[in-house]
GROMACS .gro file of C-alpha atoms in nm:
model
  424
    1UNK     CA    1   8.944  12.784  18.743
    2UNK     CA    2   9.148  12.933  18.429
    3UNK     CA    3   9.435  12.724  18.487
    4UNK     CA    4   9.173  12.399  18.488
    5UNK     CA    5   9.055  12.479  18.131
    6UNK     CA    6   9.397  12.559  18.033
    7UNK     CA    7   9.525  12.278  17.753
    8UNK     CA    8   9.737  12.088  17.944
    9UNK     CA    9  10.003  12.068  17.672
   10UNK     CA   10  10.039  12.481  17.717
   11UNK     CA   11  10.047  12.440  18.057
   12UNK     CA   12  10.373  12.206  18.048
   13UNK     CA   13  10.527  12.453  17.856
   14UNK     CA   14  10.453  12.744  18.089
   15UNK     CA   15  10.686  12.531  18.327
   16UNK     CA   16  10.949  12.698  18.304
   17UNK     CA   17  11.194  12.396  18.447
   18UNK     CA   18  10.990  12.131  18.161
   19UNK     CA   19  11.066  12.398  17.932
   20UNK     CA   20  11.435  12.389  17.945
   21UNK     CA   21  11.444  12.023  17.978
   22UNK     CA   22  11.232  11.988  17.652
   23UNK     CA   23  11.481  12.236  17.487
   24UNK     CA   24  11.782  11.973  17.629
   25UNK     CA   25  11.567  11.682  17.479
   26UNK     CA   26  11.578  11.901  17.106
   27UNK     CA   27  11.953  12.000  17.115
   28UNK     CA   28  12.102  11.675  17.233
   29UNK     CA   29  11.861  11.479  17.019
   30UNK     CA   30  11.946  11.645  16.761
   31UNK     CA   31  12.370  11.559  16.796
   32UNK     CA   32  12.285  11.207  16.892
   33UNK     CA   33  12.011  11.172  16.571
   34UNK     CA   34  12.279  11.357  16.356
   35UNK     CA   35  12.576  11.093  16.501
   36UNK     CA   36  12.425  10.773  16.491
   37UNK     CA   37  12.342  10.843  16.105
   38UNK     CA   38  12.691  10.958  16.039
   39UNK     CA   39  12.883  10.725  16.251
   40UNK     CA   40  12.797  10.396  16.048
   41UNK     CA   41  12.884  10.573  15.697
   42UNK     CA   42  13.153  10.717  15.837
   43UNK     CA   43  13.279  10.337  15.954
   44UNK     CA   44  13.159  10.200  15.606
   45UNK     CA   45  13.352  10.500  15.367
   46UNK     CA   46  13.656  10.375  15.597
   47UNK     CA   47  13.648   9.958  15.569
   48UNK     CA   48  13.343   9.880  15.282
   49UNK     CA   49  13.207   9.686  15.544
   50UNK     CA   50  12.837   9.642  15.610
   51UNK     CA   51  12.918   9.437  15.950
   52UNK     CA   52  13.180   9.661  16.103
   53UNK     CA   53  12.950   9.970  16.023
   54UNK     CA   54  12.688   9.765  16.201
   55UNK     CA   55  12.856   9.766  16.507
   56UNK     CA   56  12.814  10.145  16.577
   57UNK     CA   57  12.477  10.058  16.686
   58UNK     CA   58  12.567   9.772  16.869
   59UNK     CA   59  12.808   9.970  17.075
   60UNK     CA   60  12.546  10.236  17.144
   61UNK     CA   61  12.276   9.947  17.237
   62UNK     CA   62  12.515   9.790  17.466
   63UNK     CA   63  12.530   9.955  17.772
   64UNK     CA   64  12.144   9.888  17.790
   65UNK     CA   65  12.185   9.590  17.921
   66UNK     CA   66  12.377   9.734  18.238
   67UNK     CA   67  12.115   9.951  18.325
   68UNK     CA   68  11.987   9.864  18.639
   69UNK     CA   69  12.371   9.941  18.769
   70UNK     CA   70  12.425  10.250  18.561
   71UNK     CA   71  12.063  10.367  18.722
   72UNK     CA   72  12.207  10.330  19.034
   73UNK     CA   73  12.439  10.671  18.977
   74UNK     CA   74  12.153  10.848  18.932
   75UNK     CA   75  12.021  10.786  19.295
   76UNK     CA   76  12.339  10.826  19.464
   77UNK     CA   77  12.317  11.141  19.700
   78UNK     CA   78  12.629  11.374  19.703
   79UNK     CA   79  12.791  11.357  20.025
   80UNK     CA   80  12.891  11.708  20.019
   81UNK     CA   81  12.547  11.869  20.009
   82UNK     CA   82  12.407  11.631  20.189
   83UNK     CA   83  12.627  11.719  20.500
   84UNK     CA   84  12.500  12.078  20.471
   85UNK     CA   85  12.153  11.941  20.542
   86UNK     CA   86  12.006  12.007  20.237
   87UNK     CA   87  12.040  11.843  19.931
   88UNK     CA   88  11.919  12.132  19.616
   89UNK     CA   89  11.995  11.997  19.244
   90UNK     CA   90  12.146  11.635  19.333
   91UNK     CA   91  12.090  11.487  18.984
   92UNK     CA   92  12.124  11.820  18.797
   93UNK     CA   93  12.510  11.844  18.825
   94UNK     CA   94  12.513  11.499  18.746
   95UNK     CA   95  12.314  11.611  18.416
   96UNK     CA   96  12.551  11.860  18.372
   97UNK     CA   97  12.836  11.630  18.441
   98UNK     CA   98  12.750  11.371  18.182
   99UNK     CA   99  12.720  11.605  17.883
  100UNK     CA  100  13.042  11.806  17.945
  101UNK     CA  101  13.198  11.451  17.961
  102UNK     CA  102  13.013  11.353  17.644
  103UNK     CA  103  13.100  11.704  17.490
  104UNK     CA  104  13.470  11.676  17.594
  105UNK     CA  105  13.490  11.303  17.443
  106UNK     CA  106  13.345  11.361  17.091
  107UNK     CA  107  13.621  11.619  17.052
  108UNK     CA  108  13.864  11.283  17.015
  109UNK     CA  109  13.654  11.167  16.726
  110UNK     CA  110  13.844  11.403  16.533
  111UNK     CA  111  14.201  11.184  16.500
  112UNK     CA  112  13.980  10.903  16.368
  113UNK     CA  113  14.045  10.938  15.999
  114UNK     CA  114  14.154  10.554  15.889
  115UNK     CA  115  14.021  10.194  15.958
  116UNK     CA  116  14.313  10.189  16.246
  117UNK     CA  117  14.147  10.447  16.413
  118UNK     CA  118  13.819  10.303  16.510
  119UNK     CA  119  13.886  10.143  16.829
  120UNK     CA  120  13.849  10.544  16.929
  121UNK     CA  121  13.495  10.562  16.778
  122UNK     CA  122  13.368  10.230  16.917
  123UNK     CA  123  13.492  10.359  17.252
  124UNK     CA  124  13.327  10.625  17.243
  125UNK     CA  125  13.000  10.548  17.108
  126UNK     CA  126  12.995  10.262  17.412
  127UNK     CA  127  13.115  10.562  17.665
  128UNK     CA  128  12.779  10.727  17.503
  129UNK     CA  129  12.526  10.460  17.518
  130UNK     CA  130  12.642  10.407  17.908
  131UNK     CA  131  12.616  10.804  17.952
  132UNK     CA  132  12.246  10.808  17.783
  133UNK     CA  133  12.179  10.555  18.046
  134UNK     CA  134  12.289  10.739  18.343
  135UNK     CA  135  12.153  11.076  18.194
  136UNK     CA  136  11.744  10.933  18.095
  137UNK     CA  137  11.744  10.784  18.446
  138UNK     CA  138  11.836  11.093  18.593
  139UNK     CA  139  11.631  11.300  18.387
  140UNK     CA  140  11.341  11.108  18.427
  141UNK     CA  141  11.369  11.172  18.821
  142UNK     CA  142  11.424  11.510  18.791
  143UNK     CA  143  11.123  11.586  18.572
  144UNK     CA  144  10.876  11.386  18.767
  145UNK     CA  145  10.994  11.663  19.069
  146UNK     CA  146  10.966  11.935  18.842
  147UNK     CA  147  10.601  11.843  18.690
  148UNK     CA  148  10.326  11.741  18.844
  149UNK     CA  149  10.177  11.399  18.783
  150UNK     CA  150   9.864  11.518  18.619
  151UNK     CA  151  10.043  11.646  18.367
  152UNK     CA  152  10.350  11.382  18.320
  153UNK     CA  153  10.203  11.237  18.051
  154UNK     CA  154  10.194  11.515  17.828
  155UNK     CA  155  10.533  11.610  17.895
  156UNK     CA  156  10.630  11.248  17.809
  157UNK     CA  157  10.395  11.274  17.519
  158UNK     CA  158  10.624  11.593  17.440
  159UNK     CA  159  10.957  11.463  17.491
  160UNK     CA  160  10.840  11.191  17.185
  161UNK     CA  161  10.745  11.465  16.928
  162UNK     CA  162  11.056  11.678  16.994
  163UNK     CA  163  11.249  11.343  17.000
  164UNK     CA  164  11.086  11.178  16.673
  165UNK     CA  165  11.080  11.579  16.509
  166UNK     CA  166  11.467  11.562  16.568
  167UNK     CA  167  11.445  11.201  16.388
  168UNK     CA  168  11.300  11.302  16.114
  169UNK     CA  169  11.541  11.663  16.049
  170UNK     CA  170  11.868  11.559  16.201
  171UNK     CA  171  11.945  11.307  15.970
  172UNK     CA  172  11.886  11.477  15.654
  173UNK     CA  173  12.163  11.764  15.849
  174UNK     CA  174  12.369  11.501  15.987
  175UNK     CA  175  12.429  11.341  15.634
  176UNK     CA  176  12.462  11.669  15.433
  177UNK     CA  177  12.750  11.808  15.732
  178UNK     CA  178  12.877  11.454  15.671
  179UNK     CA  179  12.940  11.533  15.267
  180UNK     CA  180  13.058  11.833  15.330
  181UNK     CA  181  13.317  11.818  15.648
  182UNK     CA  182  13.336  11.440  15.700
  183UNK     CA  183  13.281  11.273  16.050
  184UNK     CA  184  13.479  11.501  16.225
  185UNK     CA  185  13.256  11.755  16.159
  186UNK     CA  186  12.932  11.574  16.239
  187UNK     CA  187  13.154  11.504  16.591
  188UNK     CA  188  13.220  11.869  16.673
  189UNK     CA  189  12.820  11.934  16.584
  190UNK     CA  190  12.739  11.709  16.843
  191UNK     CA  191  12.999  11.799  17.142
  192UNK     CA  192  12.797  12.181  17.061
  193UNK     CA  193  12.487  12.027  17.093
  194UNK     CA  194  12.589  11.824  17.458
  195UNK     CA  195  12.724  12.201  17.567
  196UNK     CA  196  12.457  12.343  17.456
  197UNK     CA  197  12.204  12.099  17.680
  198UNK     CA  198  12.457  12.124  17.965
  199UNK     CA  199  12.374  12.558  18.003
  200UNK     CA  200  12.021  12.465  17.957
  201UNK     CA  201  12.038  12.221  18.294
  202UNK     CA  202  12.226  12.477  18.433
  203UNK     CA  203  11.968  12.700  18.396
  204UNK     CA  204  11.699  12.448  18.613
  205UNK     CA  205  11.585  12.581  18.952
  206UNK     CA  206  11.427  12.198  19.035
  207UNK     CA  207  11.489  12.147  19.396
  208UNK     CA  208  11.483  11.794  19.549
  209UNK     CA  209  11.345  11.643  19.858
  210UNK     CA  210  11.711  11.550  20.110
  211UNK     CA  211  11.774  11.187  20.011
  212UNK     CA  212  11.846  10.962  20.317
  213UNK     CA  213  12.168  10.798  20.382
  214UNK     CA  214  12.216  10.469  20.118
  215UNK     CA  215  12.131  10.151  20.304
  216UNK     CA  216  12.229   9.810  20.250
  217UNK     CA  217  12.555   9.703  19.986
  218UNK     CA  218  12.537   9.850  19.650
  219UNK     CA  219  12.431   9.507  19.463
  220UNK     CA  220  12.131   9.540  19.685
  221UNK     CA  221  12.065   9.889  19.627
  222UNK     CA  222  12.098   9.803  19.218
  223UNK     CA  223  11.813   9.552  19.273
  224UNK     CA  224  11.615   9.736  19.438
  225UNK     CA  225  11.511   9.879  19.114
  226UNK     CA  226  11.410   9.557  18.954
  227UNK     CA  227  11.240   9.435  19.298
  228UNK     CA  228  10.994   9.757  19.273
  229UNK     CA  229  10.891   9.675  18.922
  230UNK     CA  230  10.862   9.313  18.955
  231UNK     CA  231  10.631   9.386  19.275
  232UNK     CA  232  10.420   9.647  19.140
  233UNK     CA  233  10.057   9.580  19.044
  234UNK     CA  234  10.057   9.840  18.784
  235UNK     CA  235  10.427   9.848  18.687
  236UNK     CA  236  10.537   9.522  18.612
  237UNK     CA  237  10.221   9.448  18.302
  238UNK     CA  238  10.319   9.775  18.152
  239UNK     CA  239  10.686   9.709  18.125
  240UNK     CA  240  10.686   9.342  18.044
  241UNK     CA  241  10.430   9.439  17.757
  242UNK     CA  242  10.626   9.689  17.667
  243UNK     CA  243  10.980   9.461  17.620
  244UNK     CA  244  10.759   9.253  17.424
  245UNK     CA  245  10.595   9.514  17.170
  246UNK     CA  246  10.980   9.664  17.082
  247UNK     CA  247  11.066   9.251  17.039
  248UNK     CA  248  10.813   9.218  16.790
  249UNK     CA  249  10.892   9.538  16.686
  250UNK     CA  250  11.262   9.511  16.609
  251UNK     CA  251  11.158   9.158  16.428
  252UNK     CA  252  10.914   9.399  16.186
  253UNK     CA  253  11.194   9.640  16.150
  254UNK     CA  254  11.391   9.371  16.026
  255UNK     CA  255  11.096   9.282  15.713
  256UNK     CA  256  11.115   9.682  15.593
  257UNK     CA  257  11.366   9.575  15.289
  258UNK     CA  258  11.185   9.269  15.243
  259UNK     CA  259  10.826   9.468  15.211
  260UNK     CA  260  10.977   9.750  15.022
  261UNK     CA  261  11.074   9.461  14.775
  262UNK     CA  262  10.755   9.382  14.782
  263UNK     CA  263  10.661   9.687  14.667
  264UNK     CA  264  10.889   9.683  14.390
  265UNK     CA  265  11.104   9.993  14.473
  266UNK     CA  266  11.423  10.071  14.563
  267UNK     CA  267  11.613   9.984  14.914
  268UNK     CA  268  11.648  10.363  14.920
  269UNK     CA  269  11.249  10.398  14.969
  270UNK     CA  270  11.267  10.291  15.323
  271UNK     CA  271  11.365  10.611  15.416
  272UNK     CA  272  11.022  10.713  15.287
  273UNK     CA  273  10.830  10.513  15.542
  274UNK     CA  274  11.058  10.583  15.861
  275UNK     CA  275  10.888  10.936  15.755
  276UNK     CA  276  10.591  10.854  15.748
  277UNK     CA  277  10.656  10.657  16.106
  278UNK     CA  278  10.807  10.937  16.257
  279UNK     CA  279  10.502  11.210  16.157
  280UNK     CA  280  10.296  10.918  16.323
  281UNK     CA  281  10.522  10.939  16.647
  282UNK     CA  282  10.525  11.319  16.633
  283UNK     CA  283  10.128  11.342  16.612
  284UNK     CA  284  10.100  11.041  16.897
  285UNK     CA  285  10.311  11.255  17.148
  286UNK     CA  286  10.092  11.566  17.141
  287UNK     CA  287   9.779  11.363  17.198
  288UNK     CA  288   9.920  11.116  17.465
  289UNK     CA  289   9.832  11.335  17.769
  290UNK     CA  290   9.465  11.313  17.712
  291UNK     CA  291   9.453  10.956  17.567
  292UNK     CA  292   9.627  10.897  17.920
  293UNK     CA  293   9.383  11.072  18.130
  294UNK     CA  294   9.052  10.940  17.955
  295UNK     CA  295   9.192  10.591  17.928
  296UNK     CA  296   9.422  10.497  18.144
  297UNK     CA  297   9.709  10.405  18.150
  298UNK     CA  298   9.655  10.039  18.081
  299UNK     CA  299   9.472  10.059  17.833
  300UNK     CA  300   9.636  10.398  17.651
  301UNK     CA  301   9.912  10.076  17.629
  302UNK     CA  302   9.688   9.804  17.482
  303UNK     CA  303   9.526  10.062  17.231
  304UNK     CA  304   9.842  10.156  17.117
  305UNK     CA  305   9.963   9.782  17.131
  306UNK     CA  306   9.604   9.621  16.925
  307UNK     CA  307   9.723   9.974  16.671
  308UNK     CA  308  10.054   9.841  16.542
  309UNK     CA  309   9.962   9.464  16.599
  310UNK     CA  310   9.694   9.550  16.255
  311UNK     CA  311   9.930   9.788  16.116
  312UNK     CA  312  10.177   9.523  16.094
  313UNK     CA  313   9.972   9.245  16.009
  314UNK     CA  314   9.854   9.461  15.696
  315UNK     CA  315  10.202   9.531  15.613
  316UNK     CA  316  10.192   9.221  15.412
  317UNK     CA  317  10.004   9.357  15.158
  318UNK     CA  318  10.205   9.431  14.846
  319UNK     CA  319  10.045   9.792  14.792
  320UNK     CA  320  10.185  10.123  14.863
  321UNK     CA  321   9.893  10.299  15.008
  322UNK     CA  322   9.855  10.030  15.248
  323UNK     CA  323  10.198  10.024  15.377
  324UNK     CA  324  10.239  10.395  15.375
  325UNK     CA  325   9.908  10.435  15.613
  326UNK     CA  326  10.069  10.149  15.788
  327UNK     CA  327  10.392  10.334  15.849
  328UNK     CA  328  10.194  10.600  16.002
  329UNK     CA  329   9.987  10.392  16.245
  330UNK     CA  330  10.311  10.191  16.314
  331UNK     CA  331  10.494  10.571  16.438
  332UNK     CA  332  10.091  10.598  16.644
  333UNK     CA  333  10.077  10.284  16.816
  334UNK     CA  334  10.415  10.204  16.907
  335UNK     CA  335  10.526  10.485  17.170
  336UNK     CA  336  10.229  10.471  17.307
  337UNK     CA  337  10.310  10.144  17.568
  338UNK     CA  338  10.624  10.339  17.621
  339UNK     CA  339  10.513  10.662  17.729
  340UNK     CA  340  10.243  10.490  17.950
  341UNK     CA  341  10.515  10.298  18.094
  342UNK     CA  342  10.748  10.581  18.160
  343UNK     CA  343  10.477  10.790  18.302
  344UNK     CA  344  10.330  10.529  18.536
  345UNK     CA  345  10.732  10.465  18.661
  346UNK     CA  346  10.728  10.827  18.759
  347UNK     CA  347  10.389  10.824  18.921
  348UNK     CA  348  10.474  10.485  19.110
  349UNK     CA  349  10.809  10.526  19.198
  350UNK     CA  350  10.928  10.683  19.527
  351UNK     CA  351  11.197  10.924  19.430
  352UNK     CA  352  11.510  10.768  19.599
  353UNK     CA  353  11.453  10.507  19.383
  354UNK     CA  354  11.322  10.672  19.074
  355UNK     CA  355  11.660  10.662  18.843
  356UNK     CA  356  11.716  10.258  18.910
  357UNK     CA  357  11.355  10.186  18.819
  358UNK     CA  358  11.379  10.408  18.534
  359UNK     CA  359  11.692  10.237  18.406
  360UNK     CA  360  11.596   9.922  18.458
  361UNK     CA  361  11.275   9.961  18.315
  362UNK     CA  362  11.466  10.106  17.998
  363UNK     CA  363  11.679   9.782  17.988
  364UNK     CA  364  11.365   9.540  18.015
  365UNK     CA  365  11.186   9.739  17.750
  366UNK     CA  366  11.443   9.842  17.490
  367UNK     CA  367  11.671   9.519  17.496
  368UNK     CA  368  11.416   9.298  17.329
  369UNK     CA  369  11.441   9.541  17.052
  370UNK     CA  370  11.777   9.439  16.968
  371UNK     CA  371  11.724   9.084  17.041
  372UNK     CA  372  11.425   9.125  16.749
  373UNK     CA  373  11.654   9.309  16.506
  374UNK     CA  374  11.928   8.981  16.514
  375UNK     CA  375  11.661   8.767  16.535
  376UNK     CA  376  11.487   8.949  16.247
  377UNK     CA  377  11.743   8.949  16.015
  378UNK     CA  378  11.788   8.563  16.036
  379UNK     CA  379  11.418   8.514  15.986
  380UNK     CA  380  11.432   8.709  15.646
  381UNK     CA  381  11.636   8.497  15.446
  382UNK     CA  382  11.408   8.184  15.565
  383UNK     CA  383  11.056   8.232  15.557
  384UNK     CA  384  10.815   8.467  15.407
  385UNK     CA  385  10.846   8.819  15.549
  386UNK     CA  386  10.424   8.802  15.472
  387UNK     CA  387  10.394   8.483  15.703
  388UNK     CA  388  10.643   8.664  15.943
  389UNK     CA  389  10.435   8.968  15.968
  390UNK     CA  390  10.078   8.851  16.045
  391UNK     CA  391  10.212   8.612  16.299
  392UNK     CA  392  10.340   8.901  16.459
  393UNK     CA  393  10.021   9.074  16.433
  394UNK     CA  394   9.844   8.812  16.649
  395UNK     CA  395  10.174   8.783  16.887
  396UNK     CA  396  10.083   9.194  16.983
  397UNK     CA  397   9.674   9.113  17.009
  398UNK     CA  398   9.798   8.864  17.238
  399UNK     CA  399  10.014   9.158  17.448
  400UNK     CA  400   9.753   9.358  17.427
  401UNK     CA  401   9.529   9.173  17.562
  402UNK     CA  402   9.615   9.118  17.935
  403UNK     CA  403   9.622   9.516  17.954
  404UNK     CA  404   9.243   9.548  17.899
  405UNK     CA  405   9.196   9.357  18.243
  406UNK     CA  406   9.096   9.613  18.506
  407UNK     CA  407   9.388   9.743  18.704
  408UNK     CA  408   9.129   9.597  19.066
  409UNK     CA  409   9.134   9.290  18.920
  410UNK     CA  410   9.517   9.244  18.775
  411UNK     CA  411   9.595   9.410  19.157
  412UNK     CA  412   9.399   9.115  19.358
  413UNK     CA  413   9.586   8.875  19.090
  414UNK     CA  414   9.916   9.001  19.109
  415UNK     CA  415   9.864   8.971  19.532
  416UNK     CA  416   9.731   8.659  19.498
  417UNK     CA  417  10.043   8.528  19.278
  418UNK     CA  418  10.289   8.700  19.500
  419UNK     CA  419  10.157   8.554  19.802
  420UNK     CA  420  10.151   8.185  19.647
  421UNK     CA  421  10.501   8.205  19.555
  422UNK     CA  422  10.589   8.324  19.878
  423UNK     CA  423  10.381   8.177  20.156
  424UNK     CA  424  10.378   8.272  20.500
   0.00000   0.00000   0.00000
């Protein structure tokens, strides 16, 4: 009875295995917050160039789009335990294994110190985005083992304030090691940081159920991934509204110069309102578990969804109260679709397949985001950032909407669809 009345966020932390992993998510977030800050200056002291610097996120972003393959890694079984008949740890080494790589790698970033040295720092910023892949897919299997699913969502809800908390510190450290030691030193912070969260998996006592045999050839067992998602009743409306929230909202993140114009400040202001969006996100994650358990997880989604669609909308007016309380509901509504979708890929997913639906379902959410950022920045210089912004307002409502549907009746549609398309 004690541990029923217990608030569930306390009772995550009492885990001891979600413990450690939410003390990985804080040290490694705070490297990769710190580096992806100081990796674009560091490109644009060396060349002057707004486009090359540009490309540090593009080579981070990149091996997004492979993730239903990368995923894959995540659910191979290791032959060698698995011939002892028991298979303890399988994705923790390979936890392990990807941060001591990462840690190891980052230590070449040192050499780079002219514009003829940043093939190496492209390199290794793709080599990082690929290994973030890999190690959220695994993660995500290994936590939904080591928690139960009553309480996933709070531990998602979690992972998002440590991981917007680092957001909103890291760069502020990032940029003042920066000024002080250059990118090499911002480098060797964050190979401490992946060494760091590489003891703390080590630490894990997660055990895992034997994984059978792999069956069928590898591009089958890659699609397998996107086949569960695509199938599932409850999946497949969460992720596909989720892709299309982070396209809308990497099309609004492209208007924040234009509406701090608006405004009449300086570019430099913006960094005033991703504050104000993070301390949104931060607040969001700690409430997540019980706006998940009250409402659902469809419509946790379409709350947060119908949220940002008015906070955006309202972005458009030219007053700085307005847009800072928009900021804030911005950082409330938008994780909110992608913590219920995480959480309900946990819940759904069989754990065999759990790290290629997890990847997968990171590639069909987070690519749009980049596609909306390009797209974005075209759409600035030609039409009204204030015309841009309510339309995407009503494109969100419009997201949102199919999520307030009850899951009975989306399930007998989704059968009914299926069936059609496929006919005995």
């Amino acid at each position: 009875m004690t541990t029923k009345t217990t608030w569930p966020v306390a009772r995550v932390l009492r885990n001891r295995d979600a413990g450690l992993y939410l003390s990985g998510v804080v040290v490694s977030g705070f490297g990769t917050s710190a580096l992806w800050l100081a990796s674009g200056v560091w490109v644009k002291d060396l060349t002057g160039s707004d486009g090359l610097a540009a490309l540090c996120m593009l080579a981070m972003w990149l091996p997004t789009l492979a993730g239903p393959l990368l995923g894959t890694l995540a659910d191979l079984p290791q032959s060698r335990l698995r011939s002892t008949g028991r298979c303890p740890h399988r994705r923790r080494p390979l936890l392990i294994g990807v941060n001591l790589l990462m840690g190891a790698l980052l230590l070449t970033l040192v050499r780079v110190d002219a514009p003829g040295d940043l093939w190496l720092l492209y390199a290794v910023l793709f080599v990082y985005g690929a290994a973030g892949v890999v190690h959220d897919a695994a993660e995500s299997a290994l936590v939904a083992s080591a928690v139960e699913p009553s309480l996933l969502g709070d531990f998602n809800g979690l992972r998002t304030t440590a991981t917007e908390g680092m957001k909103l510190l890291a760069p502020l450290a990032g940029a003042g090691l920066y000024a002080a030691h250059g990118g090499a030193g911002v480098a060797l912070l964050d190979a401490a940081t992946f060494v760091l969260a590489a003891g703390l998996y080590t630490a894990l006592r997660v055990r895992e159920e034997k994984p059978a045999p792999p069956a069928g050839r590898p591009r089958r067992r890659t699609a397998e991934g996107v086949r569960h998602l695509w199938a599932h009743p409850v999946l497949r409306p969460l992720v596909l509204a989720g892709g299309a929230t982070m396209l809308c909202a990497g099309l609004n993140g492209a208007m924040v110069y234009a509406v701090v114009d608006g405004l009449g400040h300086s570019p430099a202001y913006t960094g005033v309102l991703y504050a104000v969006q993070g301390a949104g996100s931060v607040a969001v994650g700690l409430l997540s578990g019980p706006a998940l358990r009250h409402l659902g997880a469809r419509r946790f989604a379409a709350s947060g969804i119908a949220l940002l669609a008015l906070a955006v909308a309202l972005r458009a007016v030219p007053s700085d109260p307005v847009v800072l309380v928009c900021s804030a509901a911005i950082g409330m509504g938008l994780p909110a679709v992608l913590i219920a979708a995480l959480t309900s890929v946990q819940r759904e997913t069989p754990g065999a397949l759990l790290g290629r639906a997890t990847a997968t379902a990171h590639t069909l959410v987070f690519t749009p985001n980049v596609v909306g950022l390009a797209a974005g920045a075209a759409l600035v210089e030609l039409v009204d950032h204030r015309l841009v912004l309510v339309a995407l307002g009503v494109a969100l409502l419009v997201t949102a909407a199919p999520l307030c549907q009850s899951p009975a009746r989306a399930e007998r549609t989704v059968s009914r669809s299926s069936s059609d398309a496929s006919p005995a």
